[in-house]
Amino acid sequence: METLKDQLNARVTAYDHWATRRRYGADGHNNCRLWVLACMDERLPVDEALGIHVDTPAGGGDAHCFRNAGGIVTDDAIRSAMLTCNFFGTKEIVIVQHTQCGMLSANAADMERMLQEKGIDTNALTLDPTLPELKLDKGNFAKWIGMMDDVDESCMKTVEIFRNHPLIPKDVVVSGWVWEVETRRLRAPTRDMEKRARTDVTAAQFGVKLKQPARWR
């Protein structure tokens, strides 16, 4: 018969492993062996969208979660994905972008001009003061901002980049999804206009007339 003492010993042991799991490398993986890249927008509830528990009471934690403006590829997103996939046991990457995204709301070239009008020299910036070698080539600041023309296209291209990046192991499963803010529904990214008709997914729907500076090659 299992006693309460046995149950408590098992619970304490499990908690101790959870609290110190980063010491165990790949054997200290999160519950779902999962890394999530999501937009930082407060209207994108990662747990609800994916049916997981990222921020949980002690003893939980289904995934590592990285959020930035747009849920797009950046050097720091690649850095974080590289670490979790190669050293912390992660076997799956899920990308979540969303409709009504603020990254559709303006043209990046216009945003750069606004910063320049504030006296900021966008051609002479150190992006990371701790790594001054990391610089943008002249004329690339607007691309770096990462504004979008189309959420579905952005999501599909982000998936492609992670699947083909040399720092991400080939056996890592990568998928991308779009959260519909209007309907609170998750769907796969698509070019089917009928499936996208009920939501705002393009910069043109925000009144942006010009294409964004080309970020994707």
mmCIF file with all atom_site columns, C-alpha atoms in Angstrom, residues 78-87 161-172:
data_model
loop_
_atom_site.group_PDB
_atom_site.id
_atom_site.type_symbol
_atom_site.label_atom_id
_atom_site.label_alt_id
_atom_site.label_comp_id
_atom_site.label_asym_id
_atom_site.label_entity_id
_atom_site.label_seq_id
_atom_site.pdbx_PDB_ins_code
_atom_site.Cartn_x
_atom_site.Cartn_y
_atom_site.Cartn_z
_atom_site.occupancy
_atom_site.B_iso_or_equiv
_atom_site.pdbx_formal_charge
_atom_site.auth_seq_id
_atom_site.auth_comp_id
_atom_site.auth_asym_id
_atom_site.auth_atom_id
_atom_site.pdbx_PDB_model_num
ATOM 1  C CA . ILE A 1 78  ? 17.154 32.355 -33.470 1.00 0.00 ? 78  ILE A CA 1
ATOM 2  C CA . ARG A 1 79  ? 19.533 32.508 -30.498 1.00 0.00 ? 79  ARG A CA 1
ATOM 3  C CA . SER A 1 80  ? 16.834 31.390 -28.070 1.00 0.00 ? 80  SER A CA 1
ATOM 4  C CA . ALA A 1 81  ? 15.565 28.632 -30.370 1.00 0.00 ? 81  ALA A CA 1
ATOM 5  C CA . MET A 1 82  ? 19.116 27.389 -30.914 1.00 0.00 ? 82  MET A CA 1
ATOM 6  C CA . LEU A 1 83  ? 19.692 27.100 -27.161 1.00 0.00 ? 83  LEU A CA 1
ATOM 7  C CA . THR A 1 84  ? 16.466 25.306 -26.299 1.00 0.00 ? 84  THR A CA 1
ATOM 8  C CA . CYS A 1 85  ? 16.629 22.899 -29.272 1.00 0.00 ? 85  CYS A CA 1
ATOM 9  C CA . ASN A 1 86  ? 20.301 21.983 -28.974 1.00 0.00 ? 86  ASN A CA 1
ATOM 10 C CA . PHE A 1 87  ? 20.850 22.057 -25.222 1.00 0.00 ? 87  PHE A CA 1
ATOM 11 C CA . ILE A 1 161 ? 13.248 29.963 -42.027 1.00 0.00 ? 161 ILE A CA 1
ATOM 12 C CA . PHE A 1 162 ? 13.277 27.922 -38.820 1.00 0.00 ? 162 PHE A CA 1
ATOM 13 C CA . ARG A 1 163 ? 12.991 24.651 -40.734 1.00 0.00 ? 163 ARG A CA 1
ATOM 14 C CA . ASN A 1 164 ? 16.009 25.526 -42.852 1.00 0.00 ? 164 ASN A CA 1
ATOM 15 C CA . HIS A 1 165 ? 18.203 27.337 -40.345 1.00 0.00 ? 165 HIS A CA 1
ATOM 16 C CA . PRO A 1 166 ? 21.563 25.616 -39.696 1.00 0.00 ? 166 PRO A CA 1
ATOM 17 C CA . LEU A 1 167 ? 21.281 26.217 -35.931 1.00 0.00 ? 167 LEU A CA 1
ATOM 18 C CA . ILE A 1 168 ? 17.982 24.322 -35.661 1.00 0.00 ? 168 ILE A CA 1
ATOM 19 C CA . PRO A 1 169 ? 18.285 20.498 -35.740 1.00 0.00 ? 169 PRO A CA 1
ATOM 20 C CA . LYS A 1 170 ? 16.557 18.886 -38.706 1.00 0.00 ? 170 LYS A CA 1
ATOM 21 C CA . ASP A 1 171 ? 14.485 16.563 -36.486 1.00 0.00 ? 171 ASP A CA 1
ATOM 22 C CA . VAL A 1 172 ? 12.757 19.480 -34.750 1.00 0.00 ? 172 VAL A CA 1
#
